[in-house]
Amino acid sequence: MKRNTVLKLSGVERHYGQGETLLSILKGADFTLNSGEIVALVAPSGTGKSTLLHIAGLLEHPDGGEVTINGNACDGLPDDKRTTIRRNEIGFVYQFHHLLPEFSAIENIMMPQMIAGLPRKEAKERAGQLLDYMRIGHRGAHRPGELSGGEQQRVAIARAVANAPSLLLADEPTGNLDPETASYVFDALEALVRQSGLAALIATHNHELAGRMDRRVTIADGKVVDF
């Protein structure tokens, strides 16, 4: 499979505060992520992992540098264009699933598709396929409160990729799970990435899971470095 550059960060800077209270989190960070690649972001708390993910996901603007997604420079775009790219090109998974409790698993996965304009019938069909792929097709009619932690997170992953994004950003997606369940959820996530060819950047403190990814990067002195 030919690999294309999906995400590129060039000289990205992010600062908080000003004057004597200025805190520089990212200092000219460079990073490239290709299609079909799973990269672990492993760094101590407070070094900028979440900031990097927010900037890569167009949730925050950098103070300097450039974010490019599928060849499109994003930082000069108006908010509505950034929102469109976020909706169509990027999927997000967090430590806590953030599923809507009043809707079933399949309805949670249908939601972003219908917001994007897909007819209900087609959205339901794709949601069902994703649930089957995540090996929880039999749990589609259940609400989040009726699912185990691992099942909830697999629904969250399915929802994140429902609109067929090219980029998946995950912030401690297995951090709230026991080791056995975390491994099982990562198996499903990895299989999905390999099959679809999307690019995935996963922040994790789990060194065992990080070791299973294509490469590992960390943040040191405000820059992204391989290790």
CSV table of C-alpha atoms in Angstrom, one decimal:
chain,number,residue,atom,x,y,z
A,1,MET,CA,0.0,0.0,0.0
A,2,LYS,CA,1.4,3.4,-1.0
A,3,ARG,CA,1.7,5.7,2.0
A,4,ASN,CA,0.8,9.3,1.7
A,5,THR,CA,1.6,12.1,4.2
A,6,VAL,CA,-1.6,12.7,6.1
A,7,LEU,CA,-0.4,15.0,8.9
A,8,LYS,CA,2.6,17.3,8.9
A,9,LEU,CA,3.6,19.8,11.6
A,10,SER,CA,6.2,22.3,10.7
A,11,GLY,CA,7.9,24.5,13.3
A,12,VAL,CA,4.8,24.4,15.5
A,13,GLU,CA,5.0,26.6,18.6
A,14,ARG,CA,2.5,27.0,21.5
A,15,HIS,CA,2.9,29.3,24.4
A,16,TYR,CA,0.7,30.1,27.4
A,17,GLY,CA,0.7,33.3,29.5
A,18,GLN,CA,2.9,36.3,28.8
A,19,GLY,CA,5.9,38.2,30.1
A,20,GLU,CA,7.4,36.5,33.2
A,21,THR,CA,4.6,33.9,33.3
A,22,LEU,CA,5.2,32.8,29.7
A,23,LEU,CA,5.3,29.0,29.4
A,24,SER,CA,6.5,27.6,26.1
A,25,ILE,CA,5.1,24.1,25.6
A,26,LEU,CA,6.0,23.5,21.9
A,27,LYS,CA,9.1,25.2,20.5
A,28,GLY,CA,9.3,24.6,16.7
A,29,ALA,CA,8.0,21.1,16.8
A,30,ASP,CA,8.2,19.1,13.5
A,31,PHE,CA,6.3,15.8,12.9
A,32,THR,CA,5.1,13.8,10.0
A,33,LEU,CA,2.5,11.0,10.0
A,34,ASN,CA,1.7,8.8,7.0
A,35,SER,CA,-1.3,6.8,5.9
A,36,GLY,CA,-1.4,3.3,7.4
A,37,GLU,CA,1.0,4.3,10.2
A,38,ILE,CA,0.3,4.0,13.9
A,39,VAL,CA,2.6,6.2,16.1
A,40,ALA,CA,2.7,6.2,19.8
A,41,LEU,CA,3.2,9.5,21.6
A,42,VAL,CA,4.8,8.8,24.9
A,43,ALA,CA,5.8,11.6,27.2
A,44,PRO,CA,5.4,12.7,30.9
A,45,SER,CA,2.3,14.7,31.9
A,46,GLY,CA,2.7,18.4,31.3
A,47,THR,CA,5.1,18.1,28.4
A,48,GLY,CA,2.5,19.0,25.8
A,49,LYS,CA,0.9,15.7,24.6
A,50,SER,CA,-2.6,16.9,24.7
A,51,THR,CA,-1.6,20.3,23.3
A,52,LEU,CA,0.0,18.6,20.3
A,53,LEU,CA,-3.1,16.5,19.7
A,54,HIS,CA,-5.4,19.6,19.9
A,55,ILE,CA,-3.2,21.5,17.4
A,56,ALA,CA,-3.0,18.5,15.1
A,57,GLY,CA,-6.8,18.1,15.3
A,58,LEU,CA,-7.4,21.8,14.6
A,59,LEU,CA,-9.0,22.3,18.0
A,60,GLU,CA,-6.3,24.9,18.9
A,61,HIS,CA,-4.3,27.3,16.8
A,62,PRO,CA,-0.5,27.2,17.1
A,63,ASP,CA,1.3,30.4,18.0
A,64,GLY,CA,3.7,29.7,15.1
A,65,GLY,CA,4.4,27.1,12.5
A,66,GLU,CA,2.1,25.3,10.2
A,67,VAL,CA,-0.3,22.3,10.3
A,68,THR,CA,-0.9,20.5,7.0
A,69,ILE,CA,-3.5,17.8,6.6
A,70,ASN,CA,-3.5,15.9,3.3
A,71,GLY,CA,-1.5,18.6,1.7
A,72,ASN,CA,-3.8,21.4,2.8
A,73,ALA,CA,-2.3,24.2,5.0
A,74,CYS,CA,-4.9,24.7,7.8
A,75,ASP,CA,-3.8,27.6,9.9
A,76,GLY,CA,-4.9,30.4,7.6
A,77,LEU,CA,-8.3,28.9,7.0
A,78,PRO,CA,-11.5,30.4,8.5
A,79,ASP,CA,-13.2,28.6,11.3
A,80,ASP,CA,-15.9,27.1,9.1
A,81,LYS,CA,-13.3,25.5,6.8
A,82,ARG,CA,-11.4,24.1,9.8
A,83,THR,CA,-14.6,22.7,11.2
A,84,THR,CA,-15.3,20.9,7.8
A,85,ILE,CA,-11.8,19.4,7.8
A,86,ARG,CA,-12.2,18.3,11.4
A,87,ARG,CA,-15.5,16.7,10.6
A,88,ASN,CA,-14.5,15.0,7.4
A,89,GLU,CA,-10.8,14.1,7.9
A,90,ILE,CA,-10.2,13.7,11.6
A,91,GLY,CA,-11.5,11.2,14.1
A,92,PHE,CA,-11.0,11.6,17.9
A,93,VAL,CA,-10.8,9.0,20.7
A,94,TYR,CA,-10.4,10.0,24.3
A,95,GLN,CA,-9.6,8.2,27.6
A,96,PHE,CA,-13.3,8.4,28.5
A,97,HIS,CA,-15.7,7.4,25.8
A,98,HIS,CA,-18.0,10.4,25.9
A,99,LEU,CA,-20.9,8.4,24.4
A,100,LEU,CA,-24.4,9.9,24.5
A,101,PRO,CA,-26.0,7.9,27.3
A,102,GLU,CA,-29.6,8.3,26.0
A,103,PHE,CA,-28.8,6.7,22.7
A,104,SER,CA,-27.9,3.1,21.8
A,105,ALA,CA,-24.4,2.0,20.6
A,106,ILE,CA,-25.5,2.0,17.0
A,107,GLU,CA,-27.2,5.4,17.3
A,108,ASN,CA,-24.0,6.9,18.8
A,109,ILE,CA,-22.1,5.7,15.7
A,110,MET,CA,-24.9,6.9,13.3
A,111,MET,CA,-24.9,10.4,14.8
A,112,PRO,CA,-21.8,11.9,13.2
A,113,GLN,CA,-22.7,10.4,9.8
A,114,MET,CA,-26.1,11.9,9.8
A,115,ILE,CA,-24.7,15.3,10.9
A,116,ALA,CA,-22.5,15.0,7.9
A,117,GLY,CA,-25.5,14.5,5.7
A,118,LEU,CA,-25.6,10.7,5.2
A,119,PRO,CA,-29.2,9.3,5.0
A,120,ARG,CA,-30.3,7.4,8.1
A,121,LYS,CA,-30.5,4.0,6.4
A,122,GLU,CA,-26.9,4.3,5.1
A,123,ALA,CA,-25.6,5.6,8.4
A,124,LYS,CA,-27.2,2.6,10.2
A,125,GLU,CA,-25.8,0.1,7.8
A,126,ARG,CA,-22.2,1.5,8.2
A,127,ALA,CA,-22.6,1.7,12.0
A,128,GLY,CA,-23.7,-1.9,12.0
A,129,GLN,CA,-20.6,-2.9,9.9
A,130,LEU,CA,-18.3,-1.1,12.3
A,131,LEU,CA,-19.8,-2.7,15.3
A,132,ASP,CA,-19.4,-6.1,13.7
A,133,TYR,CA,-15.8,-5.2,12.8
A,134,MET,CA,-15.2,-4.3,16.5
A,135,ARG,CA,-16.8,-7.6,17.4
A,136,ILE,CA,-19.7,-6.1,19.3
A,137,GLY,CA,-22.4,-6.2,16.7
A,138,HIS,CA,-24.6,-8.0,19.1
A,139,ARG,CA,-24.5,-5.1,21.5
A,140,GLY,CA,-25.7,-2.4,19.0
A,141,ALA,CA,-29.1,-1.9,20.7
A,142,HIS,CA,-27.6,-1.4,24.1
A,143,ARG,CA,-27.1,2.0,25.7
A,144,PRO,CA,-23.6,2.9,27.0
A,145,GLY,CA,-24.6,2.2,30.6
A,146,GLU,CA,-25.3,-1.4,29.7
A,147,LEU,CA,-21.9,-1.9,28.1
A,148,SER,CA,-18.6,-2.8,29.7
A,149,GLY,CA,-15.7,-0.4,29.7
A,150,GLY,CA,-14.0,-2.2,26.8
A,151,GLU,CA,-17.3,-2.3,24.8
A,152,GLN,CA,-17.9,1.4,25.4
A,153,GLN,CA,-14.4,2.3,24.1
A,154,ARG,CA,-14.8,0.1,21.0
A,155,VAL,CA,-18.1,2.0,20.3
A,156,ALA,CA,-16.2,5.2,20.7
A,157,ILE,CA,-13.5,4.1,18.2
A,158,ALA,CA,-16.2,3.0,15.8
A,159,ARG,CA,-17.9,6.4,16.1
A,160,ALA,CA,-14.5,8.2,15.6
A,161,VAL,CA,-14.0,6.5,12.2
A,162,ALA,CA,-17.7,6.5,11.1
A,163,ASN,CA,-17.1,9.3,8.6
A,164,ALA,CA,-14.0,7.5,7.2
A,165,PRO,CA,-11.4,10.0,8.3
A,166,SER,CA,-7.9,9.9,7.1
A,167,LEU,CA,-6.4,10.8,10.5
A,168,LEU,CA,-7.2,9.3,13.9
A,169,LEU,CA,-6.0,11.1,17.1
A,170,ALA,CA,-6.3,9.3,20.4
A,171,ASP,CA,-5.6,10.6,23.8
A,172,GLU,CA,-5.0,7.7,26.3
A,173,PRO,CA,-7.7,5.6,24.6
A,174,THR,CA,-7.0,2.6,26.9
A,175,GLY,CA,-6.0,4.6,30.0
A,176,ASN,CA,-9.2,3.8,31.8
A,177,LEU,CA,-9.1,0.0,31.1
A,178,ASP,CA,-7.5,-2.9,32.8
A,179,PRO,CA,-4.4,-4.4,31.0
A,180,GLU,CA,-6.3,-7.3,29.4
A,181,THR,CA,-9.1,-5.2,28.1
A,182,ALA,CA,-6.7,-2.5,27.0
A,183,SER,CA,-4.8,-5.0,24.9
A,184,TYR,CA,-8.1,-6.3,23.3
A,185,VAL,CA,-9.3,-2.8,22.5
A,186,PHE,CA,-5.9,-1.9,20.9
A,187,ASP,CA,-6.1,-5.1,18.8
A,188,ALA,CA,-9.4,-3.9,17.4
A,189,LEU,CA,-8.0,-0.4,16.8
A,190,GLU,CA,-4.9,-1.7,15.1
A,191,ALA,CA,-6.8,-4.0,12.8
A,192,LEU,CA,-9.1,-1.1,11.9
A,193,VAL,CA,-6.1,1.2,11.1
A,194,ARG,CA,-4.3,-1.5,9.0
A,195,GLN,CA,-7.5,-2.4,7.1
A,196,SER,CA,-8.6,1.2,6.3
A,197,GLY,CA,-5.1,2.7,5.8
A,198,LEU,CA,-5.8,5.7,8.0
A,199,ALA,CA,-3.0,7.4,10.0
A,200,ALA,CA,-3.1,7.2,13.8
A,201,LEU,CA,-1.3,9.1,16.5
A,202,ILE,CA,-2.0,7.7,19.9
A,203,ALA,CA,-0.9,9.3,23.2
A,204,THR,CA,-0.4,6.6,25.8
A,205,HIS,CA,1.4,5.9,29.1
A,206,ASN,CA,1.2,2.2,28.3
A,207,HIS,CA,4.7,1.2,27.2
A,208,GLU,CA,3.6,-2.3,26.2
A,209,LEU,CA,1.1,-1.0,23.8
A,210,ALA,CA,3.5,1.7,22.5
A,211,GLY,CA,6.0,-1.0,21.7
A,212,ARG,CA,3.4,-2.6,19.4
A,213,MET,CA,3.1,0.5,17.2
A,214,ASP,CA,5.2,1.4,14.2
A,215,ARG,CA,7.3,3.9,16.0
A,216,ARG,CA,7.4,5.9,19.2
A,217,VAL,CA,7.9,9.6,19.6
A,218,THR,CA,8.1,11.9,22.7
A,219,ILE,CA,8.2,15.6,23.4
A,220,ALA,CA,11.6,16.9,24.7
A,221,ASP,CA,12.3,20.5,25.2
A,222,GLY,CA,9.2,21.4,23.1
A,223,LYS,CA,10.2,19.3,20.1
A,224,VAL,CA,8.9,16.0,18.8
A,225,VAL,CA,11.7,13.3,18.8
A,226,ASP,CA,11.8,9.6,18.0
A,227,PHE,CA,13.1,7.2,20.5
